[in-house]
mmCIF file with all atom_site columns, C-alpha atoms in Angstrom:
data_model
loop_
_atom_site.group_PDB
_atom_site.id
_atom_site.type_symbol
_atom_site.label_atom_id
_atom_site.label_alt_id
_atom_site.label_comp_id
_atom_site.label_asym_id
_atom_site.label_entity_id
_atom_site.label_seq_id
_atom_site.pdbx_PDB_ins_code
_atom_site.Cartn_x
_atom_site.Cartn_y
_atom_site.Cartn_z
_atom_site.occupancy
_atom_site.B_iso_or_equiv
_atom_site.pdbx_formal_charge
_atom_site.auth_seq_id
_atom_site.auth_comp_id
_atom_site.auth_asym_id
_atom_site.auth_atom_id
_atom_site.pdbx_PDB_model_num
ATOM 1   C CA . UNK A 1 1   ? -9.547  -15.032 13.639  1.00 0.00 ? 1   UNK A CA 1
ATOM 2   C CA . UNK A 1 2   ? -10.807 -13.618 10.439  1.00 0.00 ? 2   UNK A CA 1
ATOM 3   C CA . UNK A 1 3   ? -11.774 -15.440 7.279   1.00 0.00 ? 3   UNK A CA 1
ATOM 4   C CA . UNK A 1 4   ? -9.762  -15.158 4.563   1.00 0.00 ? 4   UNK A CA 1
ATOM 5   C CA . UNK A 1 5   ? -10.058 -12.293 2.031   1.00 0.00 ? 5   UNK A CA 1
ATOM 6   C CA . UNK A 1 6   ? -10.713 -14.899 -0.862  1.00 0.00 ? 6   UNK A CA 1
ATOM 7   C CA . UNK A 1 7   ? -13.546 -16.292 1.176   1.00 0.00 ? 7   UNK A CA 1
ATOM 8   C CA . UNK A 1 8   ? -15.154 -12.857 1.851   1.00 0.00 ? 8   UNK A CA 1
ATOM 9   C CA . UNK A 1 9   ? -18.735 -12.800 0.141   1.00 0.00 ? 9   UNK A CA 1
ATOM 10  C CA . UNK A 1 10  ? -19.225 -10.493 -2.483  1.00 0.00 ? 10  UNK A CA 1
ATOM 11  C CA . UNK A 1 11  ? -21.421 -7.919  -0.612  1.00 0.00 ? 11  UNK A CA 1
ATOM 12  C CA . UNK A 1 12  ? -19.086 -8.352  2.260   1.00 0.00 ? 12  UNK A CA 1
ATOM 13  C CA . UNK A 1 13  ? -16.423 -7.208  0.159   1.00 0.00 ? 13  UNK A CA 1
ATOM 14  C CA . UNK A 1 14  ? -18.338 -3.871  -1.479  1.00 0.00 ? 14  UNK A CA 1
ATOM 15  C CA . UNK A 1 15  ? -19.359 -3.008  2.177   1.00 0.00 ? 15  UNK A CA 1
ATOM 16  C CA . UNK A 1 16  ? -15.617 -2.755  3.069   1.00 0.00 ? 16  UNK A CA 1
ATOM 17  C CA . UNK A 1 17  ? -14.690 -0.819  -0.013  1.00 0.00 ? 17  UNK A CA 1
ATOM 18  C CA . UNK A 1 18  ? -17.354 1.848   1.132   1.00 0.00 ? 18  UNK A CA 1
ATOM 19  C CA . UNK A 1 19  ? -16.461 2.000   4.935   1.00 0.00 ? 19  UNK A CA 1
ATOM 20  C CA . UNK A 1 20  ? -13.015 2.521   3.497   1.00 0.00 ? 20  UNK A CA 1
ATOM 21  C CA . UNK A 1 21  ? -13.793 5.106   1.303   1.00 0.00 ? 21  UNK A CA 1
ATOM 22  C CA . UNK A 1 22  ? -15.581 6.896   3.998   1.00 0.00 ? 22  UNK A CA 1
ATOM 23  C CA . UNK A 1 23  ? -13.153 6.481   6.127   1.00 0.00 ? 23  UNK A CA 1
ATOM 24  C CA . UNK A 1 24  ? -10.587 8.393   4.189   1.00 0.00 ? 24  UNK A CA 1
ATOM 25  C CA . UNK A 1 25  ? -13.059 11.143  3.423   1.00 0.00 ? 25  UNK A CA 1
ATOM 26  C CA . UNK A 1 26  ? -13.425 11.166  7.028   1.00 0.00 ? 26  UNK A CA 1
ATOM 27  C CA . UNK A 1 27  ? -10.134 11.838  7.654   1.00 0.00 ? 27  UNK A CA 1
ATOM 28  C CA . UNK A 1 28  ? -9.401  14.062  4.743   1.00 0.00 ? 28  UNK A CA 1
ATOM 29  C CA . UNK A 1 29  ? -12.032 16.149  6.072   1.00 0.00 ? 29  UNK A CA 1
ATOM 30  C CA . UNK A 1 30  ? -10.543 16.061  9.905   1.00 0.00 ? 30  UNK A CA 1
ATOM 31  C CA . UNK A 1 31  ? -6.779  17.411  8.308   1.00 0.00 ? 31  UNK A CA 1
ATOM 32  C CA . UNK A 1 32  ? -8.610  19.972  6.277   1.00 0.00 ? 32  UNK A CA 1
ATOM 33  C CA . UNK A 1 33  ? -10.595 21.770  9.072   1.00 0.00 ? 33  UNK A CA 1
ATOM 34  C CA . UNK A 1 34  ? -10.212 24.572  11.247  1.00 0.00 ? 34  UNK A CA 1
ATOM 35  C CA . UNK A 1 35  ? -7.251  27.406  11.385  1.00 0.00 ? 35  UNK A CA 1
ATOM 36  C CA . UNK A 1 36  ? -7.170  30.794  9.459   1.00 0.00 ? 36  UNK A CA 1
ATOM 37  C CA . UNK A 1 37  ? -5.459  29.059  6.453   1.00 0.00 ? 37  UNK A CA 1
ATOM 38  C CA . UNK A 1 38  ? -6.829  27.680  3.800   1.00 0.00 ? 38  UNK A CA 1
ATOM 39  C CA . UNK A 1 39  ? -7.644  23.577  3.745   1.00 0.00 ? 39  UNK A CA 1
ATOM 40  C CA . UNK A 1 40  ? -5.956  22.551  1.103   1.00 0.00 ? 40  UNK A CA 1
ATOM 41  C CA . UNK A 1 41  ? -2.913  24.920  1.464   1.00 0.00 ? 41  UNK A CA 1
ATOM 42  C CA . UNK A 1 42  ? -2.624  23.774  5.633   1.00 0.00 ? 42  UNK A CA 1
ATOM 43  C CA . UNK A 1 43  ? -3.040  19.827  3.864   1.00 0.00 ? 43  UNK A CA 1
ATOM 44  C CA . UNK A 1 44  ? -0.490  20.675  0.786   1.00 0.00 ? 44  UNK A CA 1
ATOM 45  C CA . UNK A 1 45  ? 2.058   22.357  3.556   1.00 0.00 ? 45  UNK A CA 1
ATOM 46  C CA . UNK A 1 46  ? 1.724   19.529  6.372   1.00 0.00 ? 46  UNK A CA 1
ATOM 47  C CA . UNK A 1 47  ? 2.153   16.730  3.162   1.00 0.00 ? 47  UNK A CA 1
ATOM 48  C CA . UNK A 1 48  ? 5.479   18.698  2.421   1.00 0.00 ? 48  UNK A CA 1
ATOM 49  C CA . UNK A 1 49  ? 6.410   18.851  5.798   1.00 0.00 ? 49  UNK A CA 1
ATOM 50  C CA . UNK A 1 50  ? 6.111   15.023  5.919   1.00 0.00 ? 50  UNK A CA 1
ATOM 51  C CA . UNK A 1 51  ? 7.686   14.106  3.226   1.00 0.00 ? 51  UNK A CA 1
ATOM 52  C CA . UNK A 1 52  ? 10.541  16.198  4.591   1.00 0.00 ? 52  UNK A CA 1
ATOM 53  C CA . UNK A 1 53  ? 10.982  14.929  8.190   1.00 0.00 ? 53  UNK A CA 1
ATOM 54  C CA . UNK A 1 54  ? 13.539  11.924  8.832   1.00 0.00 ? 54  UNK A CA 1
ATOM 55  C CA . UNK A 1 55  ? 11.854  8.439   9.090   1.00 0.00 ? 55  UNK A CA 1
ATOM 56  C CA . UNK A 1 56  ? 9.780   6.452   6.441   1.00 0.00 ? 56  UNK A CA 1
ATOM 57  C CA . UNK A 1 57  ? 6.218   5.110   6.607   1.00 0.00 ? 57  UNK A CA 1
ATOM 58  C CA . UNK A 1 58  ? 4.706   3.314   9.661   1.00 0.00 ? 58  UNK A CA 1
ATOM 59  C CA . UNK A 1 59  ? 3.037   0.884   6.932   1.00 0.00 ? 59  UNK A CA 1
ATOM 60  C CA . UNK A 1 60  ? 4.028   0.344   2.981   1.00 0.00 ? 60  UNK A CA 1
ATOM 61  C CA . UNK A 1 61  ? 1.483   -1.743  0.992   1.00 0.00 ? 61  UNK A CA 1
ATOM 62  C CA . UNK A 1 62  ? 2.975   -3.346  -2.089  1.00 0.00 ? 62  UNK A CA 1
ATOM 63  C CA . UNK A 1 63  ? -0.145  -4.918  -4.339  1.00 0.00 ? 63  UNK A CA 1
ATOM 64  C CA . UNK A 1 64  ? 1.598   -7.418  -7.111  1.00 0.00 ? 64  UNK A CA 1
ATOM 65  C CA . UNK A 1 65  ? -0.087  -9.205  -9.975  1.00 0.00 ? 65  UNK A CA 1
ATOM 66  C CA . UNK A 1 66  ? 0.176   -12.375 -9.238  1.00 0.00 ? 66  UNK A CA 1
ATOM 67  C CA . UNK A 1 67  ? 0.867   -14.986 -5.449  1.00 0.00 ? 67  UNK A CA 1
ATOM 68  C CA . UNK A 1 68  ? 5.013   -15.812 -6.533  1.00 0.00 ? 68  UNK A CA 1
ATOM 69  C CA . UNK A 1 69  ? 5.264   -12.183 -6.441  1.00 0.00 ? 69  UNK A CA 1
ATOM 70  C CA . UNK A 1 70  ? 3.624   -11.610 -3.133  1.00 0.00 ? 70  UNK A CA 1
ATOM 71  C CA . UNK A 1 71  ? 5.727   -14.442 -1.376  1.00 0.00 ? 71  UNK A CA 1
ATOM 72  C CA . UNK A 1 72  ? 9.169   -12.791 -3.127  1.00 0.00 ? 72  UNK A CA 1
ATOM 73  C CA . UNK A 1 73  ? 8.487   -9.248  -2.231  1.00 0.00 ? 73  UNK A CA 1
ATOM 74  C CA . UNK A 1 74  ? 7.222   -9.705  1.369   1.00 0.00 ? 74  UNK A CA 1
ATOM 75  C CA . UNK A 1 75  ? 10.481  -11.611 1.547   1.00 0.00 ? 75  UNK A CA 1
ATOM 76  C CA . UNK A 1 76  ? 12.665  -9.469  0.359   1.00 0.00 ? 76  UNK A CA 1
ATOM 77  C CA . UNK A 1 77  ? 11.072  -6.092  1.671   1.00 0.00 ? 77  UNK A CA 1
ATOM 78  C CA . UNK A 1 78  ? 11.341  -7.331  5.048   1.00 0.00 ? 78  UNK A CA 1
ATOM 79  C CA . UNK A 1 79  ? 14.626  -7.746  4.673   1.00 0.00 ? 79  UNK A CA 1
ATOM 80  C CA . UNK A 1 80  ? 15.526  -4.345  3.493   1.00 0.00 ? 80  UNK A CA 1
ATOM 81  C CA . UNK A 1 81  ? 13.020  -1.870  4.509   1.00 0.00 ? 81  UNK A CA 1
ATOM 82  C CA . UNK A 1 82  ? 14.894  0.021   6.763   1.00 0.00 ? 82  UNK A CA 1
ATOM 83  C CA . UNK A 1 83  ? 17.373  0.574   3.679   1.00 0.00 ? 83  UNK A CA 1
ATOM 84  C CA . UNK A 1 84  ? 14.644  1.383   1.193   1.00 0.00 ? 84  UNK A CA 1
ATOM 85  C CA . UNK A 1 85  ? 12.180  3.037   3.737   1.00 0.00 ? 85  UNK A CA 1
ATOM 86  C CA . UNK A 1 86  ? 14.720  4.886   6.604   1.00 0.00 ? 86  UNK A CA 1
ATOM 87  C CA . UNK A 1 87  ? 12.276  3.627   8.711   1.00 0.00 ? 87  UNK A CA 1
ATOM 88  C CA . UNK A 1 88  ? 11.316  0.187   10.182  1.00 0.00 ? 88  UNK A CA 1
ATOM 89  C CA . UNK A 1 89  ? 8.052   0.162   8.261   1.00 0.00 ? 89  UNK A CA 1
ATOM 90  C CA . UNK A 1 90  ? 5.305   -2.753  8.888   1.00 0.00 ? 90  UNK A CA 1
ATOM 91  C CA . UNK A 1 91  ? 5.622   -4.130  5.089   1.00 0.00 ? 91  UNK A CA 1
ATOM 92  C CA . UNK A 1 92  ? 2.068   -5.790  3.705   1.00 0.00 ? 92  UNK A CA 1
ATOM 93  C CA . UNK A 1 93  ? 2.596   -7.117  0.365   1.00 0.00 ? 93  UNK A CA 1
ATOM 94  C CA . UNK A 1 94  ? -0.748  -8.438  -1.396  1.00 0.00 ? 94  UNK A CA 1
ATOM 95  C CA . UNK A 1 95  ? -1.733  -9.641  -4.961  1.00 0.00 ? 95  UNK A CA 1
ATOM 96  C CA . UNK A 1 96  ? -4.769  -8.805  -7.079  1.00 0.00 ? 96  UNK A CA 1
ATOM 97  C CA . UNK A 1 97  ? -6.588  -11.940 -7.411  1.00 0.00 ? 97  UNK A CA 1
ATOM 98  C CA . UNK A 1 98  ? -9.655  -10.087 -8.901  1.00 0.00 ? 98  UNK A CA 1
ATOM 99  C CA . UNK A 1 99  ? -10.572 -11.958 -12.145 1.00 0.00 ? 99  UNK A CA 1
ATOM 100 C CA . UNK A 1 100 ? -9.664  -10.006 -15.114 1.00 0.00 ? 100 UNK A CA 1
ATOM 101 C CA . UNK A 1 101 ? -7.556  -7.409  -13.142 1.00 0.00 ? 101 UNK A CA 1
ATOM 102 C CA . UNK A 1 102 ? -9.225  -4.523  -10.779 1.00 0.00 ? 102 UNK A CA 1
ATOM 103 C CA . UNK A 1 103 ? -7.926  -1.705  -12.398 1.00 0.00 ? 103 UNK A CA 1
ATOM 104 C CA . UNK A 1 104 ? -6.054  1.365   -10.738 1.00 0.00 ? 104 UNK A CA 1
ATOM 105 C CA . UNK A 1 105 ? -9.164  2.912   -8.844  1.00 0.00 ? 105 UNK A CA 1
ATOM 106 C CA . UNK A 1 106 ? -10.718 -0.290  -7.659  1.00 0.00 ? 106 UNK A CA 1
ATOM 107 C CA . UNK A 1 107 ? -7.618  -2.912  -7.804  1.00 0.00 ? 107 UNK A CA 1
ATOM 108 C CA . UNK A 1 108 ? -5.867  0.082   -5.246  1.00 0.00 ? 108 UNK A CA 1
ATOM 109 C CA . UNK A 1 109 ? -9.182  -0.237  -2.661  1.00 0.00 ? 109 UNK A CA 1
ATOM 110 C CA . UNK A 1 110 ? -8.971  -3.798  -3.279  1.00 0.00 ? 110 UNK A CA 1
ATOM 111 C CA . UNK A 1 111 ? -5.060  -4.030  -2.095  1.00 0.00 ? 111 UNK A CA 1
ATOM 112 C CA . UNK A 1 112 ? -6.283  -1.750  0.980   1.00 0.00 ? 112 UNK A CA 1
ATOM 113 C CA . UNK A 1 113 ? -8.941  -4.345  1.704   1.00 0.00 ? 113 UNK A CA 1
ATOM 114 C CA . UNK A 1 114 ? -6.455  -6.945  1.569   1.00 0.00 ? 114 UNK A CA 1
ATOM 115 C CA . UNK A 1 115 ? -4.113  -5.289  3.333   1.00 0.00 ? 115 UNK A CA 1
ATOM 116 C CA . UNK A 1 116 ? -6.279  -4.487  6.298   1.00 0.00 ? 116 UNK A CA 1
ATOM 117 C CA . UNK A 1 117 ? -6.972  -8.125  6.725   1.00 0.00 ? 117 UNK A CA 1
ATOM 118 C CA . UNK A 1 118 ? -3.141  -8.735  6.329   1.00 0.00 ? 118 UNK A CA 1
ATOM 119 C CA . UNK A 1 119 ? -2.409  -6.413  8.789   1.00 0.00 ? 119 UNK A CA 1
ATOM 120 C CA . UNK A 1 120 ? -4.403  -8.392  11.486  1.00 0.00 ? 120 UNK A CA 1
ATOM 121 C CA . UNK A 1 121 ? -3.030  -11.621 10.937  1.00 0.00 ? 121 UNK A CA 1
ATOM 122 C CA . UNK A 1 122 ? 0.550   -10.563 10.310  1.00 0.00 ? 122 UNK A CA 1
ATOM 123 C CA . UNK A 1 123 ? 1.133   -7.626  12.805  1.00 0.00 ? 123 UNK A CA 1
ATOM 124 C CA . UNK A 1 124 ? -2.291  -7.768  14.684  1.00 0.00 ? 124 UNK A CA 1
ATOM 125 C CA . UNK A 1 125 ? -3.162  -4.292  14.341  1.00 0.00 ? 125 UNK A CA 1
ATOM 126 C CA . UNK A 1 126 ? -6.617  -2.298  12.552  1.00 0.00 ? 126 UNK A CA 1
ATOM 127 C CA . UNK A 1 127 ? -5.035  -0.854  9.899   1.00 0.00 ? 127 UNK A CA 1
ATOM 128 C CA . UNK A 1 128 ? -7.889  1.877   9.577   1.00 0.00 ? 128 UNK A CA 1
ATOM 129 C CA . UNK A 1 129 ? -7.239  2.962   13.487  1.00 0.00 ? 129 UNK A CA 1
ATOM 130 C CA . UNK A 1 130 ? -3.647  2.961   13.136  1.00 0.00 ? 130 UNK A CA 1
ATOM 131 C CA . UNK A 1 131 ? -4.374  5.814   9.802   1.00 0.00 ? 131 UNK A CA 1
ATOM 132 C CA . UNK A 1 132 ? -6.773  7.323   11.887  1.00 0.00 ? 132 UNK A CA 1
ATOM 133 C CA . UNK A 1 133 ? -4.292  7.745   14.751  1.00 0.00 ? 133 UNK A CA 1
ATOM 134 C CA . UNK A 1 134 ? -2.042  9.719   12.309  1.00 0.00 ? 134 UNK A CA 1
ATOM 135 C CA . UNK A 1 135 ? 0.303   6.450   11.352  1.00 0.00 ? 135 UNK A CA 1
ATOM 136 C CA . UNK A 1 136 ? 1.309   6.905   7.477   1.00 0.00 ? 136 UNK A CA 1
ATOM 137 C CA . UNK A 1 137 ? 0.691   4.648   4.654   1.00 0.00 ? 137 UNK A CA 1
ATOM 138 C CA . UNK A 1 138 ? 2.230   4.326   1.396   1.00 0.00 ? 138 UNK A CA 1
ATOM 139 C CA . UNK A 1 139 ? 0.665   2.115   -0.825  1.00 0.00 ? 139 UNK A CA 1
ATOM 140 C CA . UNK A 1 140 ? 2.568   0.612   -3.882  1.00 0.00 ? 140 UNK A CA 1
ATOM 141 C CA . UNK A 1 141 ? 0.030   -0.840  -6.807  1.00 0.00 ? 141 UNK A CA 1
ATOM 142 C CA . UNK A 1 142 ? 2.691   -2.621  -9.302  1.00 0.00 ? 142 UNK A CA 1
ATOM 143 C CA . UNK A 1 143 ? -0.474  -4.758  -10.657 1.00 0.00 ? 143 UNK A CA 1
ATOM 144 C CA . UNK A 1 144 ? -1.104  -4.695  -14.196 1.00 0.00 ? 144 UNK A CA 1
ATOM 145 C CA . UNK A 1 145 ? 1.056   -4.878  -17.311 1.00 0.00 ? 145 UNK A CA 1
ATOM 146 C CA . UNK A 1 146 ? 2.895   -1.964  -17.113 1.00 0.00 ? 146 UNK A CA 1
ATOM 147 C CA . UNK A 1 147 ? 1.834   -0.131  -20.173 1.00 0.00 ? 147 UNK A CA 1
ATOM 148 C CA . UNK A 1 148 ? 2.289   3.576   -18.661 1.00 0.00 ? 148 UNK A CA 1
ATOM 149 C CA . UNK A 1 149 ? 5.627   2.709   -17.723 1.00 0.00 ? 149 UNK A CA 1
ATOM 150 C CA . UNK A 1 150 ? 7.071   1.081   -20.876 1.00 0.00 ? 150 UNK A CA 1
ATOM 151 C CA . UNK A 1 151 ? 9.548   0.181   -22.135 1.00 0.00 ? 151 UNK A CA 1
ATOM 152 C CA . UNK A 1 152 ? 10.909  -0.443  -18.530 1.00 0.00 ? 152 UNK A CA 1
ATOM 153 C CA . UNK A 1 153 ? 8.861   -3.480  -17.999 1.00 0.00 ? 153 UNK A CA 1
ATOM 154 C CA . UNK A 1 154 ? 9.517   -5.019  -21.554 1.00 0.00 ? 154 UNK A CA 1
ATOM 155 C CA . UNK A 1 155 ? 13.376  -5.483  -20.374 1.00 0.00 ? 155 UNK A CA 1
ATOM 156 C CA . UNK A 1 156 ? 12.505  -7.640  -17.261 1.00 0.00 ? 156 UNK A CA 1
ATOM 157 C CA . UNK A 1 157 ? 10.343  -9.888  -19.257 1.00 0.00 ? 157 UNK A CA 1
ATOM 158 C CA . UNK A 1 158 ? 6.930   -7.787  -18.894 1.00 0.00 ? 158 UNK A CA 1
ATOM 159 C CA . UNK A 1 159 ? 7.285   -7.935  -14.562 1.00 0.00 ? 159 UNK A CA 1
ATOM 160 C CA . UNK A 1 160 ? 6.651   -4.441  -13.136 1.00 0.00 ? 160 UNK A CA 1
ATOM 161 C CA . UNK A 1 161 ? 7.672   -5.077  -10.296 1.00 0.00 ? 161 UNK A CA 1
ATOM 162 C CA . UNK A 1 162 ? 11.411  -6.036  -11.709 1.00 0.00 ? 162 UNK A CA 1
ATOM 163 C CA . UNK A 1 163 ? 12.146  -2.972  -13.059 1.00 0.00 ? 163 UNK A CA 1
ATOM 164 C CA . UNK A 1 164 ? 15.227  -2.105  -11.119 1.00 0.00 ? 164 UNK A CA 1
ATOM 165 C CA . UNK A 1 165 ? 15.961  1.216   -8.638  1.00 0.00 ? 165 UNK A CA 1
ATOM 166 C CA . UNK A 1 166 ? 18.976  3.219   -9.044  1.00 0.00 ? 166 UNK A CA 1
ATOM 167 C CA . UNK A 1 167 ? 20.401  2.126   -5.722  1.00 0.00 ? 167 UNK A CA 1
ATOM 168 C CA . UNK A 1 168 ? 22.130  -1.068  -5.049  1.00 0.00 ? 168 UNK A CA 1
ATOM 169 C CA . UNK A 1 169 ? 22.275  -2.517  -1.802  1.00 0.00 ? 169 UNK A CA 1
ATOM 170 C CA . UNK A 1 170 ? 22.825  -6.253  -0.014  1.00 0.00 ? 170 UNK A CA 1
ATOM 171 C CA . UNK A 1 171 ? 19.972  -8.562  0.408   1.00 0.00 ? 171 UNK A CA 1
ATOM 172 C CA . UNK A 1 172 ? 20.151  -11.882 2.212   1.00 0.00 ? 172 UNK A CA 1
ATOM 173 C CA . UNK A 1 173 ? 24.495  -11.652 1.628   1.00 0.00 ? 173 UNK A CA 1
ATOM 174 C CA . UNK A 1 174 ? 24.285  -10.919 -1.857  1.00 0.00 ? 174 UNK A CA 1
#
């Protein structure tokens, strides 16, 4: 069983970050090659064809500011992410427990980090493999204050996450 993320030594953690970031370059680089068409048209039309086909994600990764929204979100996306997804997605919710707040760039590697070890424990799978193997990810950062997206937070008392979709739909009965 692996340690806990929290418990991860700091060198440990930078490591990871750079394997992951290889990683994707890796596999950016293995969808761009080979064929008569142009790499990033072939990548543009296969990410439209995706996002067209039926079905979700195999894996959505939902990074929150703070533990309370962790628990409530893993909760309550477990519970409905065949309605929000289409799909029966493997949901890995996370929280940024960097001191001071990551940022986008490195808060979002930070949630993958997190979410790989998350993904072990939880659904015992490598996360990494499983993108290599042509599984898709969508990754959610809702971290932060909200700034870019104001004044939507302001009206659920400064919680991203809370800002409400234009769907409803039951949860637990209600």
């Amino acid at each position: 069983m692996s340690a806990p993320v929290d418990a991860m030594p700091e060198e440990a953690f930078y490591l990871a970050v750079v394997i992951l970031t290889l990683g994707v370059m890796y596999a950016i680089s293995r969808a761009m090659s080979g064929g008569g068409v142009p790499p990033q048209e072939r990548l543009m039309h296969g990410l439209i064809e995706r996002m067209r086909s039926p079905g979700g994600f195999d894996y959505v990764i939902v990074c929150c500011s703070d533990i309370s929204g962790e628990r409530y979100w893993q909760s309550r996306l477990d519970q409905t992410v065949s309605t929000v997804t289409g799909a029966r997605s493997k949901v890995l919710v996370v929280h940024e427990d960097w001191d001071g707040g990551a940022g986008n760039g490195l808060g979002t590697l930070y949630a993958v980090v997190k979410a790989i070890a998350l993904a072990r424990t939880k659904h015992s799978v490598e996360l990494l493999s499983e993108l290599n193997a042509g599984r898709s990810v969508a990754l959610y950062h809702t971290a932060g204050k909200g700034t870019r997206l104001a004044p939507l937070p302001a009206a659920e008392n400064n919680n991203k996450p809370a800002v409400k979709l234009p769907e409803l739909f039951v949860v637990g009965g209600q």
